[in-house]
PDB file of C-alpha atoms in Angstrom:
ATOM      1  CA  ARG A   1     121.593 102.179  98.949  1.00  0.00           C
ATOM      2  CA  LYS A   2     118.282 102.188 100.796  1.00  0.00           C
ATOM      3  CA  GLU A   3     115.552 104.390  99.360  1.00  0.00           C
ATOM      4  CA  VAL A   4     115.214 106.340 102.612  1.00  0.00           C
ATOM      5  CA  GLU A   5     117.814 106.239 105.367  1.00  0.00           C
ATOM      6  CA  GLN A   6     117.901 107.588 108.881  1.00  0.00           C
ATOM      7  CA  ASP A   7     120.417 107.323 111.697  1.00  0.00           C
ATOM      8  CA  PRO A   8     118.606 105.161 114.273  1.00  0.00           C
ATOM      9  CA  GLY A   9     120.235 106.989 117.204  1.00  0.00           C
ATOM     10  CA  PRO A  10     119.501 107.248 120.030  1.00  0.00           C
ATOM     11  CA  PHE A  11     120.247 110.926 120.263  1.00  0.00           C
ATOM     12  CA  ASN A  12     120.503 111.766 123.964  1.00  0.00           C
ATOM     13  CA  VAL A  13     120.274 115.521 124.513  1.00  0.00           C
ATOM     14  CA  PRO A  14     119.739 117.702 127.590  1.00  0.00           C
ATOM     15  CA  GLU A  15     116.623 119.769 128.009  1.00  0.00           C
ATOM     16  CA  GLY A  16     116.924 123.082 126.229  1.00  0.00           C
ATOM     17  CA  ALA A  17     119.398 121.825 123.650  1.00  0.00           C
ATOM     18  CA  THR A  18     119.032 122.087 119.895  1.00  0.00           C
ATOM     19  CA  VAL A  19     119.140 118.812 117.982  1.00  0.00           C
ATOM     20  CA  ALA A  20     118.990 117.999 114.304  1.00  0.00           C
ATOM     21  CA  PHE A  21     118.320 114.780 112.409  1.00  0.00           C
ATOM     22  CA  ASN A  22     118.874 114.053 108.760  1.00  0.00           C
ATOM     23  CA  CYS A  23     117.053 111.765 106.387  1.00  0.00           C
ATOM     24  CA  THR A  24     118.623 110.885 103.039  1.00  0.00           C
ATOM     25  CA  TYR A  25     116.730 109.654 100.011  1.00  0.00           C
ATOM     26  CA  SER A  26     117.961 107.971  96.863  1.00  0.00           C
ATOM     27  CA  ASN A  27     115.376 108.968  94.247  1.00  0.00           C
ATOM     28  CA  SER A  28     116.102 112.405  92.829  1.00  0.00           C
ATOM     29  CA  ALA A  29     112.535 112.543  91.430  1.00  0.00           C
ATOM     30  CA  SER A  30     111.074 112.588  94.958  1.00  0.00           C
ATOM     31  CA  GLN A  31     108.475 115.286  95.241  1.00  0.00           C
ATOM     32  CA  SER A  32     107.330 115.742  98.809  1.00  0.00           C
ATOM     33  CA  PHE A  33     108.648 114.946 102.210  1.00  0.00           C
ATOM     34  CA  PHE A  34     107.223 114.460 105.676  1.00  0.00           C
ATOM     35  CA  TRP A  35     108.279 114.122 109.273  1.00  0.00           C
ATOM     36  CA  TYR A  36     106.238 111.974 111.652  1.00  0.00           C
ATOM     37  CA  ARG A  37     106.598 111.539 115.380  1.00  0.00           C
ATOM     38  CA  GLN A  38     106.020 108.115 116.915  1.00  0.00           C
ATOM     39  CA  ASP A  39     105.814 107.605 120.653  1.00  0.00           C
ATOM     40  CA  CYS A  40     106.591 104.192 122.109  1.00  0.00           C
ATOM     41  CA  ARG A  41     103.868 101.674 121.226  1.00  0.00           C
ATOM     42  CA  LYS A  42     101.777 104.345 119.520  1.00  0.00           C
ATOM     43  CA  GLU A  43     100.946 105.255 115.946  1.00  0.00           C
ATOM     44  CA  PRO A  44     102.972 107.693 113.832  1.00  0.00           C
ATOM     45  CA  LYS A  45     101.586 111.209 113.880  1.00  0.00           C
ATOM     46  CA  LEU A  46     102.239 113.788 111.192  1.00  0.00           C
ATOM     47  CA  LEU A  47     104.590 116.474 112.461  1.00  0.00           C
ATOM     48  CA  MET A  48     105.477 118.492 109.364  1.00  0.00           C
ATOM     49  CA  SER A  49     105.170 118.445 105.596  1.00  0.00           C
ATOM     50  CA  VAL A  50     107.940 119.779 103.351  1.00  0.00           C
ATOM     51  CA  TYR A  51     106.897 120.642  99.821  1.00  0.00           C
ATOM     52  CA  SER A  52     109.528 123.211  98.883  1.00  0.00           C
ATOM     53  CA  SER A  53     112.739 124.301 100.558  1.00  0.00           C
ATOM     54  CA  GLY A  54     111.505 124.112 104.121  1.00  0.00           C
ATOM     55  CA  ASN A  55     108.877 124.604 106.750  1.00  0.00           C
ATOM     56  CA  GLU A  56     108.821 125.975 110.285  1.00  0.00           C
ATOM     57  CA  ASP A  57     106.351 125.343 113.096  1.00  0.00           C
ATOM     58  CA  GLY A  58     107.279 126.791 116.454  1.00  0.00           C
ATOM     59  CA  ARG A  59     110.400 125.034 117.744  1.00  0.00           C
ATOM     60  CA  PHE A  60     110.501 122.694 114.772  1.00  0.00           C
ATOM     61  CA  THR A  61     112.117 123.471 111.424  1.00  0.00           C
ATOM     62  CA  ALA A  62     112.289 121.110 108.483  1.00  0.00           C
ATOM     63  CA  GLN A  63     114.603 121.813 105.570  1.00  0.00           C
ATOM     64  CA  LEU A  64     115.054 120.189 102.184  1.00  0.00           C
ATOM     65  CA  ASN A  65     118.370 119.971 100.362  1.00  0.00           C
ATOM     66  CA  ARG A  66     117.599 118.653  96.890  1.00  0.00           C
ATOM     67  CA  ALA A  67     121.184 118.855  95.695  1.00  0.00           C
ATOM     68  CA  SER A  68     122.408 116.508  98.415  1.00  0.00           C
ATOM     69  CA  GLN A  69     119.099 114.603  98.614  1.00  0.00           C
ATOM     70  CA  TYR A  70     118.302 114.903 102.267  1.00  0.00           C
ATOM     71  CA  ILE A  71     115.791 116.519 104.562  1.00  0.00           C
ATOM     72  CA  SER A  72     116.537 117.632 108.080  1.00  0.00           C
ATOM     73  CA  LEU A  73     114.498 118.230 111.208  1.00  0.00           C
ATOM     74  CA  LEU A  74     115.753 120.777 113.712  1.00  0.00           C
ATOM     75  CA  ILE A  75     114.273 120.931 117.197  1.00  0.00           C
ATOM     76  CA  ARG A  76     115.136 123.983 119.273  1.00  0.00           C
ATOM     77  CA  ASP A  77     114.807 124.269 123.058  1.00  0.00           C
ATOM     78  CA  SER A  78     114.179 120.515 123.470  1.00  0.00           C
ATOM     79  CA  LYS A  79     111.521 119.474 125.962  1.00  0.00           C
ATOM     80  CA  LEU A  80     111.233 116.183 127.818  1.00  0.00           C
ATOM     81  CA  SER A  81     107.995 115.660 125.874  1.00  0.00           C
ATOM     82  CA  ASP A  82     109.937 115.699 122.593  1.00  0.00           C
ATOM     83  CA  SER A  83     111.344 112.255 123.446  1.00  0.00           C
ATOM     84  CA  ALA A  84     110.075 109.985 120.695  1.00  0.00           C
ATOM     85  CA  THR A  85     111.101 108.345 117.450  1.00  0.00           C
ATOM     86  CA  TYR A  86     111.030 110.620 114.406  1.00  0.00           C
ATOM     87  CA  LEU A  87     110.213 109.021 111.068  1.00  0.00           C
ATOM     88  CA  CYS A  88     110.768 110.647 107.723  1.00  0.00           C
ATOM     89  CA  ALA A  89     108.662 109.772 104.698  1.00  0.00           C
ATOM     90  CA  VAL A  90     109.447 110.501 101.075  1.00  0.00           C
ATOM     91  CA  ASN A  91     106.974 110.601  98.202  1.00  0.00           C
ATOM     92  CA  GLN A  92     109.003 109.269  95.308  1.00  0.00           C
ATOM     93  CA  GLY A  93     106.344 110.257  92.804  1.00  0.00           C
ATOM     94  CA  GLY A  94     103.475 108.301  91.327  1.00  0.00           C
ATOM     95  CA  GLY A  95     100.985 108.195  94.151  1.00  0.00           C
ATOM     96  CA  TYR A  96     100.633 107.269  97.803  1.00  0.00           C
ATOM     97  CA  GLN A  97     102.015 103.811  97.177  1.00  0.00           C
ATOM     98  CA  LYS A  98     105.337 105.466  96.386  1.00  0.00           C
ATOM     99  CA  VAL A  99     105.645 107.013  99.835  1.00  0.00           C
ATOM    100  CA  THR A 100     108.549 105.301 101.583  1.00  0.00           C
ATOM    101  CA  PHE A 101     109.195 105.582 105.306  1.00  0.00           C
ATOM    102  CA  GLY A 102     112.542 105.594 107.022  1.00  0.00           C
ATOM    103  CA  THR A 103     113.115 103.387 110.042  1.00  0.00           C
ATOM    104  CA  GLY A 104     113.243 106.364 112.385  1.00  0.00           C
ATOM    105  CA  THR A 105     115.616 108.250 114.666  1.00  0.00           C
ATOM    106  CA  LYS A 106     115.130 107.913 118.389  1.00  0.00           C
ATOM    107  CA  LEU A 107     115.422 111.046 120.502  1.00  0.00           C
ATOM    108  CA  GLN A 108     115.744 110.997 124.270  1.00  0.00           C
ATOM    109  CA  VAL A 109     115.669 114.361 126.020  1.00  0.00           C
ATOM    110  CA  ILE A 110     117.336 114.171 129.409  1.00  0.00           C
ATOM    111  CA  PRO A 111     116.484 116.392 132.427  1.00  0.00           C
TER     112      PRO A 111
ATOM    113  CA  ASN B   1      85.834 113.362 114.367  1.00  0.00           C
ATOM    114  CA  ALA B   2      87.176 110.037 115.583  1.00  0.00           C
ATOM    115  CA  GLY B   3      89.812 110.041 112.816  1.00  0.00           C
ATOM    116  CA  VAL B   4      91.111 106.562 111.964  1.00  0.00           C
ATOM    117  CA  THR B   5      89.944 103.744 114.207  1.00  0.00           C
ATOM    118  CA  GLN B   6      91.180 100.165 114.311  1.00  0.00           C
ATOM    119  CA  THR B   7      89.952  97.039 116.041  1.00  0.00           C
ATOM    120  CA  PRO B   8      91.059  94.961 117.778  1.00  0.00           C
ATOM    121  CA  LYS B   9      93.972  96.554 119.651  1.00  0.00           C
ATOM    122  CA  PHE B  10      95.550  93.182 120.431  1.00  0.00           C
ATOM    123  CA  GLN B  11      95.091  89.724 118.952  1.00  0.00           C
ATOM    124  CA  VAL B  12      96.719  86.330 119.399  1.00  0.00           C
ATOM    125  CA  LEU B  13      96.199  83.744 116.675  1.00  0.00           C
ATOM    126  CA  LYS B  14      97.330  80.209 116.159  1.00  0.00           C
ATOM    127  CA  THR B  15      99.092  79.272 112.944  1.00  0.00           C
ATOM    128  CA  GLY B  16      96.548  78.622 110.206  1.00  0.00           C
ATOM    129  CA  GLN B  17      93.737  80.669 111.707  1.00  0.00           C
ATOM    130  CA  SER B  18      92.170  83.498 109.752  1.00  0.00           C
ATOM    131  CA  MET B  19      90.914  86.840 110.955  1.00  0.00           C
ATOM    132  CA  THR B  20      89.974  90.331 109.830  1.00  0.00           C
ATOM    133  CA  LEU B  21      91.484  93.533 111.146  1.00  0.00           C
ATOM    134  CA  GLN B  22      89.011  96.374 110.974  1.00  0.00           C
ATOM    135  CA  CYS B  23      89.790  99.953 109.944  1.00  0.00           C
ATOM    136  CA  ALA B  24      87.440 102.897 109.580  1.00  0.00           C
ATOM    137  CA  GLN B  25      87.886 106.622 108.998  1.00  0.00           C
ATOM    138  CA  ASP B  26      85.399 109.466 109.221  1.00  0.00           C
ATOM    139  CA  MET B  27      87.403 112.148 107.403  1.00  0.00           C
ATOM    140  CA  ASN B  28      86.075 111.311 103.913  1.00  0.00           C
ATOM    141  CA  HIS B  29      89.599 110.479 102.764  1.00  0.00           C
ATOM    142  CA  GLU B  30      89.892 108.830  99.382  1.00  0.00           C
ATOM    143  CA  TYR B  31      93.123 107.017 100.163  1.00  0.00           C
ATOM    144  CA  MET B  32      93.465 104.240 102.733  1.00  0.00           C
ATOM    145  CA  SER B  33      96.283 101.839 103.355  1.00  0.00           C
ATOM    146  CA  TRP B  34      97.598  99.082 105.590  1.00  0.00           C
ATOM    147  CA  TYR B  35     101.152  98.948 106.878  1.00  0.00           C
ATOM    148  CA  ARG B  36     103.018  96.534 109.068  1.00  0.00           C
ATOM    149  CA  GLN B  37     105.804  97.726 111.331  1.00  0.00           C
ATOM    150  CA  ASP B  38     108.555  95.387 112.451  1.00  0.00           C
ATOM    151  CA  PRO B  39     111.694  96.244 114.447  1.00  0.00           C
ATOM    152  CA  GLY B  40     114.432  97.565 112.165  1.00  0.00           C
ATOM    153  CA  MET B  41     112.208  97.325 109.080  1.00  0.00           C
ATOM    154  CA  GLY B  42     110.183 100.485 109.279  1.00  0.00           C
ATOM    155  CA  LEU B  43     106.673 100.766 107.924  1.00  0.00           C
ATOM    156  CA  ARG B  44     106.000  98.499 104.963  1.00  0.00           C
ATOM    157  CA  LEU B  45     102.950  98.914 102.747  1.00  0.00           C
ATOM    158  CA  ILE B  46     100.738  95.830 102.502  1.00  0.00           C
ATOM    159  CA  HIS B  47      97.736  96.988 100.439  1.00  0.00           C
ATOM    160  CA  TYR B  48      96.215 100.320  99.570  1.00  0.00           C
ATOM    161  CA  SER B  49      93.071 101.807  98.069  1.00  0.00           C
ATOM    162  CA  VAL B  50      92.509 105.061  96.195  1.00  0.00           C
ATOM    163  CA  GLY B  51      88.733 104.882  96.510  1.00  0.00           C
ATOM    164  CA  ALA B  52      85.754 102.635  97.056  1.00  0.00           C
ATOM    165  CA  GLY B  53      85.991  99.561  94.855  1.00  0.00           C
ATOM    166  CA  ILE B  54      89.675 100.101  94.020  1.00  0.00           C
ATOM    167  CA  THR B  55      92.490  98.251  95.772  1.00  0.00           C
ATOM    168  CA  ASP B  56      96.042  97.348  94.889  1.00  0.00           C
ATOM    169  CA  GLN B  57      99.058  95.583  96.310  1.00  0.00           C
ATOM    170  CA  GLY B  58     101.869  97.260  98.145  1.00  0.00           C
ATOM    171  CA  GLU B  59     105.339  96.014  98.995  1.00  0.00           C
ATOM    172  CA  VAL B  60     104.400  92.970 101.114  1.00  0.00           C
ATOM    173  CA  PRO B  61     100.914  91.739 100.074  1.00  0.00           C
ATOM    174  CA  ASN B  62     101.353  87.960 100.351  1.00  0.00           C
ATOM    175  CA  GLY B  63      99.035  86.343 102.876  1.00  0.00           C
ATOM    176  CA  TYR B  64      96.682  89.321 103.082  1.00  0.00           C
ATOM    177  CA  ASN B  65      93.491  90.378 101.290  1.00  0.00           C
ATOM    178  CA  VAL B  66      91.610  93.652 101.323  1.00  0.00           C
ATOM    179  CA  SER B  67      88.384  95.080 100.012  1.00  0.00           C
ATOM    180  CA  ARG B  68      86.919  98.564  99.994  1.00  0.00           C
ATOM    181  CA  SER B  69      83.154  98.604  99.592  1.00  0.00           C
ATOM    182  CA  THR B  70      82.701 102.043 101.191  1.00  0.00           C
ATOM    183  CA  THR B  71      84.829 105.170 101.532  1.00  0.00           C
ATOM    184  CA  GLU B  72      84.930 104.716 105.300  1.00  0.00           C
ATOM    185  CA  ASP B  73      85.984 101.090 105.770  1.00  0.00           C
ATOM    186  CA  PHE B  74      89.066  99.157 104.700  1.00  0.00           C
ATOM    187  CA  PRO B  75      89.353  95.741 106.399  1.00  0.00           C
ATOM    188  CA  LEU B  76      92.478  93.605 106.171  1.00  0.00           C
ATOM    189  CA  ARG B  77      92.048  89.838 106.073  1.00  0.00           C
ATOM    190  CA  LEU B  78      94.710  87.364 107.097  1.00  0.00           C
ATOM    191  CA  LEU B  79      93.928  84.207 105.172  1.00  0.00           C
ATOM    192  CA  SER B  80      95.994  81.626 107.071  1.00  0.00           C
ATOM    193  CA  ALA B  81      98.081  83.183 109.822  1.00  0.00           C
ATOM    194  CA  ALA B  82     101.789  82.428 110.003  1.00  0.00           C
ATOM    195  CA  PRO B  83     104.329  83.341 112.707  1.00  0.00           C
ATOM    196  CA  SER B  84     106.002  85.662 110.159  1.00  0.00           C
ATOM    197  CA  GLN B  85     102.866  87.805 110.317  1.00  0.00           C
ATOM    198  CA  THR B  86     103.502  88.661 113.952  1.00  0.00           C
ATOM    199  CA  SER B  87     103.732  92.432 113.787  1.00  0.00           C
ATOM    200  CA  VAL B  88     102.056  95.740 114.536  1.00  0.00           C
ATOM    201  CA  TYR B  89      99.539  96.679 111.870  1.00  0.00           C
ATOM    202  CA  PHE B  90      98.616 100.283 111.148  1.00  0.00           C
ATOM    203  CA  CYS B  91      95.832 101.550 108.975  1.00  0.00           C
ATOM    204  CA  ALA B  92      96.229 105.030 107.489  1.00  0.00           C
ATOM    205  CA  SER B  93      94.192 107.426 105.387  1.00  0.00           C
ATOM    206  CA  GLY B  94      94.772 110.601 103.428  1.00  0.00           C
ATOM    207  CA  LEU B  95      93.359 113.038 100.934  1.00  0.00           C
ATOM    208  CA  ALA B  96      93.995 112.413  97.253  1.00  0.00           C
ATOM    209  CA  GLY B  97      97.102 114.182  96.040  1.00  0.00           C
ATOM    210  CA  ARG B  98      98.293 115.388  99.453  1.00  0.00           C
ATOM    211  CA  TYR B  99     100.333 112.339 100.559  1.00  0.00           C
ATOM    212  CA  GLU B 100     100.039 113.228 104.237  1.00  0.00           C
ATOM    213  CA  GLN B 101      98.779 110.195 106.093  1.00  0.00           C
ATOM    214  CA  TYR B 102      96.818 109.861 109.299  1.00  0.00           C
ATOM    215  CA  PHE B 103      97.289 106.635 111.199  1.00  0.00           C
ATOM    216  CA  GLY B 104      95.042 104.563 113.386  1.00  0.00           C
ATOM    217  CA  PRO B 105      96.208 103.361 116.830  1.00  0.00           C
ATOM    218  CA  GLY B 106      97.395 100.006 115.516  1.00  0.00           C
ATOM    219  CA  THR B 107      96.713  96.327 116.114  1.00  0.00           C
ATOM    220  CA  ARG B 108      99.378  94.223 117.820  1.00  0.00           C
ATOM    221  CA  LEU B 109      99.135  90.724 116.357  1.00  0.00           C
ATOM    222  CA  THR B 110     100.950  87.672 117.641  1.00  0.00           C
ATOM    223  CA  VAL B 111     100.812  84.384 115.733  1.00  0.00           C
ATOM    224  CA  THR B 112     101.939  81.313 117.671  1.00  0.00           C
TER     225      THR B 112
END
């Protein structure tokens, strides 16, 4: 099993829809979790950090399920500008070098 | 603040050539790192540094060297370029203990 796994998608959703992605991790000792957004041919940009059960920022909600070892990202009222690839990152403990990135989930919001 | 800057944006090398990718940050972050991103592989850690004078290897260090003489700069050296090093290279930085990383705009490297 990969350390961090994401469904590559693409998820094609209409504007205004709610969409959710999951990211599973294999190391139960993982301590902190992150979602990054990456636009085509650009760098990843930090979207949200998840240190406890969850975090909310406007239309975006991240949740952590330690029992099932996954984090989720929920996007409400999708905008065309939300189209991007969403990467999750998991700190497996022991420093920055233990942060593992998933390969990303591609979201395409359709007019 | 400029954040994390990288130069060059694009580079084409011939097999066997060497070069240095530059990375600088002005956020006074202790941690800096280099990743490569290849299709289907995600971001893979090449080398990292937890402070000036301290560097260590990541997941895929072979063929690359780093040094960190100042807090701000963290150059990545390709010793003898190979086609397998064709990739997009990202530099990142972060505060000690936070694990949130801030990425530079990347360098697209092609080795022929």
